[in-house]
């Protein structure tokens, strides 16, 4: 935090790491924020309902209500309701901020389509059992992918608390040469190798600011994940 700092972005559970903060872990962060009244908080709570192992969702303003007048909470239907393509998100925050956002938004796009708005209301106010059911399915996929990655030579993966991503280290494969003669120096080299030679799409950690890692999204079927993890295993095994 410097005199020029305006916002702290908090995204828990997180894309790309899947890590989630508990209320106890957020508390010291809120204490720092109380000492810096010029810094606003943007809480991106989009993965609120995708949390595993019985963990309770926590967000900064609930932990420290004094942050309320400078917190913008954003959320949407993309994740919990698998409505990514409907382009519907929403925010809650101080009146003046929301009014300023409306000024910007109303002149750049007209509005989310009325069809999306109706569908989002239905998602948010309809029966919610499906959200927990899907979360259990995600948890099984997480467990499968993390186990598969940790059994793969050169890879290491911590168990994420939420969202639907793994963020594994590929440090162990760097410096290795592929059977076709490519030297893997960076996480991007490794991801390119998986894409070009094994048709598996993952995202290098360096694009999120942390190398040498790579992100897998497990928002797909178990059959696809089994196939993909099998190919990743074969790719890594061939490096040793
Ligand atoms: C951290 C985070 N916030 C918000 C979103 C929501 O995206 P959208 O509403 O544009 O689908 C995503 C989707 O990838 C995300 O990962």
CSV table of C-alpha atoms and ligand atoms in Angstrom, one decimal:
chain,number,residue,atom,x,y,z
A,1,UNK,CA,0.0,0.0,0.0
A,2,UNK,CA,1.4,3.4,-1.1
A,3,UNK,CA,-0.1,6.9,-1.1
A,4,UNK,CA,-1.2,6.1,-4.7
A,5,UNK,CA,-3.1,2.9,-3.8
A,6,UNK,CA,-6.8,3.2,-4.5
A,7,UNK,CA,-8.2,-0.3,-4.4
A,8,UNK,CA,-7.5,-3.7,-3.0
A,9,UNK,CA,-8.9,-6.5,-5.1
A,10,UNK,CA,-9.9,-9.6,-3.1
A,11,UNK,CA,-11.1,-12.7,-5.0
A,12,UNK,CA,-11.8,-15.6,-2.7
A,13,UNK,CA,-12.3,-18.4,-3.7
A,14,UNK,CA,-9.7,-17.5,-6.3
A,15,UNK,CA,-9.2,-17.8,-10.0
A,16,UNK,CA,-6.6,-19.1,-10.7
A,17,UNK,CA,-5.4,-20.7,-7.5
A,18,UNK,CA,-8.7,-22.0,-6.1
A,19,UNK,CA,-7.4,-20.8,-2.7
A,20,UNK,CA,-10.0,-19.4,-0.3
A,21,UNK,CA,-9.7,-17.3,2.8
A,22,UNK,CA,-11.5,-18.1,6.0
A,23,UNK,CA,-13.0,-15.3,8.1
A,24,UNK,CA,-10.0,-15.7,10.5
A,25,UNK,CA,-7.6,-15.3,7.6
A,26,UNK,CA,-9.4,-12.2,6.3
A,27,UNK,CA,-9.4,-10.5,9.7
A,28,UNK,CA,-5.8,-9.4,9.8
A,29,UNK,CA,-6.2,-8.0,6.2
A,30,UNK,CA,-9.2,-6.0,7.4
A,31,UNK,CA,-7.1,-4.6,10.2
A,32,UNK,CA,-4.5,-3.3,7.8
A,33,UNK,CA,-7.3,-1.8,5.7
A,34,UNK,CA,-8.7,0.0,8.7
A,35,UNK,CA,-5.4,1.8,9.0
A,36,UNK,CA,-5.6,2.9,5.4
A,37,UNK,CA,-8.9,4.7,5.0
A,38,UNK,CA,-8.1,5.9,1.4
A,39,UNK,CA,-8.0,2.3,0.1
A,40,UNK,CA,-11.3,0.9,-1.2
A,41,UNK,CA,-12.0,-2.9,-1.4
A,42,UNK,CA,-13.3,-4.7,-4.4
A,43,UNK,CA,-14.6,-8.1,-3.3
A,44,UNK,CA,-15.1,-10.4,-6.2
A,45,UNK,CA,-17.3,-13.1,-4.6
A,46,UNK,CA,-18.2,-14.9,-7.8
A,47,UNK,CA,-17.1,-18.3,-6.4
A,48,UNK,CA,-19.0,-17.9,-3.2
A,49,UNK,CA,-20.9,-21.1,-3.6
A,50,UNK,CA,-18.0,-23.3,-4.9
A,51,UNK,CA,-16.3,-24.1,-1.7
A,52,UNK,CA,-15.2,-27.6,-0.5
A,53,UNK,CA,-14.8,-29.7,2.6
A,54,UNK,CA,-17.5,-27.8,4.5
A,55,UNK,CA,-15.6,-24.5,4.6
A,56,UNK,CA,-17.8,-21.4,5.3
A,57,UNK,CA,-17.7,-18.6,2.8
A,58,UNK,CA,-16.2,-15.3,4.1
A,59,UNK,CA,-16.0,-11.8,2.7
A,60,UNK,CA,-14.1,-8.8,4.1
A,61,UNK,CA,-17.0,-6.5,4.8
A,62,UNK,CA,-18.8,-9.3,6.8
A,63,UNK,CA,-15.7,-9.7,8.9
A,64,UNK,CA,-15.3,-6.0,9.4
A,65,UNK,CA,-18.5,-4.0,8.8
A,66,UNK,CA,-16.6,-0.7,9.2
A,67,UNK,CA,-15.3,-1.3,5.7
A,68,UNK,CA,-18.9,-1.1,4.3
A,69,UNK,CA,-18.7,2.5,3.1
A,70,UNK,CA,-15.7,1.7,0.9
A,71,UNK,CA,-16.4,-1.8,-0.3
A,72,UNK,CA,-17.7,-2.8,-3.7
A,73,UNK,CA,-19.0,-6.4,-3.7
A,74,UNK,CA,-19.3,-8.0,-7.1
A,75,UNK,CA,-20.9,-11.3,-8.0
A,76,UNK,CA,-22.8,-12.9,-10.9
A,77,UNK,CA,-24.6,-16.0,-12.1
A,78,UNK,CA,-21.7,-17.3,-14.3
A,79,UNK,CA,-20.3,-19.8,-11.8
A,80,UNK,CA,-22.8,-21.0,-9.3
A,81,UNK,CA,-25.5,-21.4,-12.0
A,82,UNK,CA,-23.2,-22.2,-14.9
A,83,UNK,CA,-24.6,-19.2,-16.8
A,84,UNK,CA,-21.3,-17.8,-18.2
A,85,UNK,CA,-22.7,-16.9,-21.6
A,86,UNK,CA,-25.6,-15.0,-20.2
A,87,UNK,CA,-23.3,-12.0,-19.3
A,88,UNK,CA,-25.1,-11.1,-16.1
A,89,UNK,CA,-23.2,-9.8,-13.1
A,90,UNK,CA,-24.1,-7.4,-10.3
A,91,UNK,CA,-22.5,-5.3,-7.6
A,92,UNK,CA,-23.4,-3.8,-4.3
A,93,UNK,CA,-21.7,-0.8,-2.6
A,94,UNK,CA,-22.0,2.7,-1.5
A,95,UNK,CA,-24.8,4.7,-3.3
A,96,UNK,CA,-22.4,7.3,-4.9
A,97,UNK,CA,-20.2,4.6,-6.3
A,98,UNK,CA,-23.0,2.6,-7.8
A,99,UNK,CA,-24.5,5.8,-9.3
A,100,UNK,CA,-21.1,6.7,-10.9
A,101,UNK,CA,-20.8,3.1,-12.2
A,102,UNK,CA,-24.3,3.5,-13.7
A,103,UNK,CA,-23.2,6.7,-15.5
A,104,UNK,CA,-20.3,4.9,-17.1
A,105,UNK,CA,-22.2,1.8,-17.9
A,106,UNK,CA,-25.3,3.4,-19.3
A,107,UNK,CA,-23.1,5.2,-21.9
A,108,UNK,CA,-20.9,2.3,-22.9
A,109,UNK,CA,-23.4,-0.6,-23.1
A,110,UNK,CA,-27.2,-0.2,-22.8
A,111,UNK,CA,-28.0,-3.1,-20.4
A,112,UNK,CA,-27.7,-6.8,-20.0
A,113,UNK,CA,-30.4,-8.4,-22.2
A,114,UNK,CA,-33.9,-8.7,-20.6
A,115,UNK,CA,-33.7,-12.5,-21.3
A,116,UNK,CA,-30.6,-12.7,-19.1
A,117,UNK,CA,-32.1,-10.6,-16.4
A,118,UNK,CA,-35.2,-12.8,-16.2
A,119,UNK,CA,-33.0,-16.0,-16.2
A,120,UNK,CA,-30.8,-14.6,-13.5
A,121,UNK,CA,-33.8,-13.7,-11.3
A,122,UNK,CA,-35.0,-17.3,-11.7
A,123,UNK,CA,-31.6,-18.7,-10.9
A,124,UNK,CA,-31.2,-16.6,-7.8
A,125,UNK,CA,-34.7,-17.0,-6.4
A,126,UNK,CA,-35.5,-20.5,-7.5
A,127,UNK,CA,-34.7,-23.8,-5.7
A,128,UNK,CA,-31.0,-23.8,-4.7
A,129,UNK,CA,-30.4,-27.5,-4.0
A,130,UNK,CA,-28.7,-27.8,-7.4
A,131,UNK,CA,-26.0,-25.5,-6.3
A,132,UNK,CA,-24.8,-27.7,-3.4
A,133,UNK,CA,-25.2,-30.8,-5.6
A,134,UNK,CA,-23.0,-29.4,-8.3
A,135,UNK,CA,-20.5,-28.3,-5.6
A,136,UNK,CA,-20.1,-31.9,-4.5
A,137,UNK,CA,-19.5,-32.9,-8.2
A,138,UNK,CA,-16.8,-30.2,-8.4
A,139,UNK,CA,-15.2,-31.5,-5.2
A,140,UNK,CA,-15.0,-35.0,-6.7
A,141,UNK,CA,-13.4,-33.6,-9.8
A,142,UNK,CA,-11.0,-31.5,-7.7
A,143,UNK,CA,-9.9,-34.6,-5.8
A,144,UNK,CA,-9.4,-36.6,-9.0
A,145,UNK,CA,-7.3,-33.9,-10.7
A,146,UNK,CA,-5.2,-33.1,-7.6
A,147,UNK,CA,-4.4,-36.8,-7.1
A,148,UNK,CA,-3.6,-37.3,-10.7
A,149,UNK,CA,-1.3,-34.3,-10.9
A,150,UNK,CA,0.5,-35.3,-7.7
A,151,UNK,CA,1.1,-38.8,-9.2
A,152,UNK,CA,2.7,-37.2,-12.3
A,153,UNK,CA,6.5,-36.9,-12.5
A,154,UNK,CA,7.7,-33.3,-12.2
A,155,UNK,CA,4.3,-31.8,-11.1
A,156,UNK,CA,3.2,-30.8,-7.6
A,157,UNK,CA,-0.3,-29.5,-6.7
A,158,UNK,CA,-1.8,-28.2,-3.4
A,159,UNK,CA,-5.4,-28.9,-2.7
A,160,UNK,CA,-7.5,-25.8,-3.5
A,161,UNK,CA,-10.3,-24.9,-1.1
A,162,UNK,CA,-12.8,-23.6,-3.8
A,163,UNK,CA,-13.6,-22.4,-7.3
A,164,UNK,CA,-12.9,-24.9,-10.1
A,165,UNK,CA,-9.2,-24.6,-10.8
A,166,UNK,CA,-6.0,-26.3,-9.9
A,167,UNK,CA,-2.8,-24.3,-9.9
A,168,UNK,CA,0.1,-26.8,-10.0
A,169,UNK,CA,3.8,-26.2,-10.0
A,170,UNK,CA,5.6,-27.5,-13.1
A,171,UNK,CA,9.1,-26.5,-11.8
A,172,UNK,CA,10.1,-30.2,-11.9
A,173,UNK,CA,9.8,-30.4,-15.6
A,174,UNK,CA,11.7,-27.2,-16.5
A,175,UNK,CA,15.0,-27.8,-18.1
A,176,UNK,CA,13.8,-31.1,-19.6
A,177,UNK,CA,13.7,-31.8,-23.3
A,178,UNK,CA,10.6,-33.3,-25.1
A,179,UNK,CA,10.9,-36.4,-27.3
A,180,UNK,CA,10.6,-34.0,-30.3
A,181,UNK,CA,13.6,-32.0,-29.1
A,182,UNK,CA,11.9,-28.9,-27.5
A,183,UNK,CA,13.7,-27.5,-24.4
A,184,UNK,CA,11.1,-26.6,-21.8
A,185,UNK,CA,12.4,-23.5,-20.0
A,186,UNK,CA,9.2,-21.8,-18.8
A,187,UNK,CA,5.7,-22.7,-17.8
A,188,UNK,CA,4.6,-21.3,-21.1
A,189,UNK,CA,6.9,-23.7,-22.9
A,190,UNK,CA,5.3,-26.5,-20.9
A,191,UNK,CA,1.7,-25.4,-21.7
A,192,UNK,CA,2.5,-25.0,-25.4
A,193,UNK,CA,3.9,-28.5,-25.4
A,194,UNK,CA,0.7,-29.9,-23.8
A,195,UNK,CA,-1.4,-28.0,-26.4
A,196,UNK,CA,0.6,-28.7,-29.5
A,197,UNK,CA,1.7,-32.3,-28.8
A,198,UNK,CA,-1.2,-33.6,-26.6
A,199,UNK,CA,-4.2,-31.4,-27.4
A,200,UNK,CA,-4.6,-30.4,-23.8
A,201,UNK,CA,-5.4,-26.8,-23.1
A,202,UNK,CA,-4.1,-25.3,-19.8
A,203,UNK,CA,-3.1,-21.7,-18.9
A,204,UNK,CA,0.4,-20.8,-17.8
A,205,UNK,CA,0.7,-19.3,-14.3
A,206,UNK,CA,2.9,-16.5,-15.7
A,207,UNK,CA,-0.1,-14.8,-17.3
A,208,UNK,CA,-1.5,-14.5,-13.8
A,209,UNK,CA,1.8,-13.2,-12.4
A,210,UNK,CA,3.1,-16.4,-10.9
A,211,UNK,CA,5.6,-18.8,-12.6
A,212,UNK,CA,6.3,-21.7,-13.0
A,213,UNK,CA,2.7,-22.9,-12.5
A,214,UNK,CA,-0.2,-23.8,-14.7
A,215,UNK,CA,-3.9,-23.6,-14.3
A,216,UNK,CA,-6.4,-26.4,-15.1
A,217,UNK,CA,-10.1,-25.6,-15.2
A,218,UNK,CA,-12.0,-28.7,-14.1
A,219,UNK,CA,-15.4,-27.2,-15.1
A,220,UNK,CA,-15.8,-30.1,-17.5
A,221,UNK,CA,-16.9,-33.8,-17.4
A,222,UNK,CA,-15.0,-36.4,-15.4
A,223,UNK,CA,-14.5,-38.4,-18.6
A,224,UNK,CA,-12.7,-35.3,-20.2
A,225,UNK,CA,-10.6,-34.9,-17.0
A,226,UNK,CA,-9.6,-38.5,-17.0
A,227,UNK,CA,-8.5,-38.2,-20.6
A,228,UNK,CA,-6.7,-34.9,-20.1
A,229,UNK,CA,-4.9,-36.0,-16.9
A,230,UNK,CA,-3.8,-39.2,-18.6
A,231,UNK,CA,-2.3,-37.2,-21.5
A,232,UNK,CA,-0.6,-34.8,-19.0
A,233,UNK,CA,0.9,-37.8,-17.2
A,234,UNK,CA,2.1,-39.3,-20.5
A,235,UNK,CA,3.6,-36.0,-21.5
A,236,UNK,CA,5.6,-35.6,-18.3
A,237,UNK,CA,6.6,-39.2,-18.1
A,238,UNK,CA,8.3,-38.9,-21.5
A,239,UNK,CA,10.5,-36.1,-20.1
A,240,UNK,CA,12.3,-38.2,-17.6
B,1,LIG,C1,-12.5,-14.1,-10.6
B,1,LIG,C2,-13.6,-14.0,-11.5
B,1,LIG,N1,-14.5,-13.0,-11.4
B,1,LIG,C3,-15.6,-12.9,-12.2
B,1,LIG,C4,-15.8,-13.8,-13.2
B,1,LIG,C5,-17.0,-13.6,-14.0
B,1,LIG,O1,-17.0,-13.6,-15.3
B,1,LIG,P1,-18.3,-13.3,-16.2
B,1,LIG,O2,-19.4,-12.8,-15.3
B,1,LIG,O3,-17.7,-12.3,-17.2
B,1,LIG,O4,-18.6,-14.6,-16.8
B,1,LIG,C6,-14.8,-14.8,-13.5
B,1,LIG,C7,-15.0,-15.8,-14.6
B,1,LIG,O5,-14.0,-16.4,-15.1
B,1,LIG,C8,-13.7,-14.9,-12.6
B,1,LIG,O6,-12.9,-16.0,-12.7
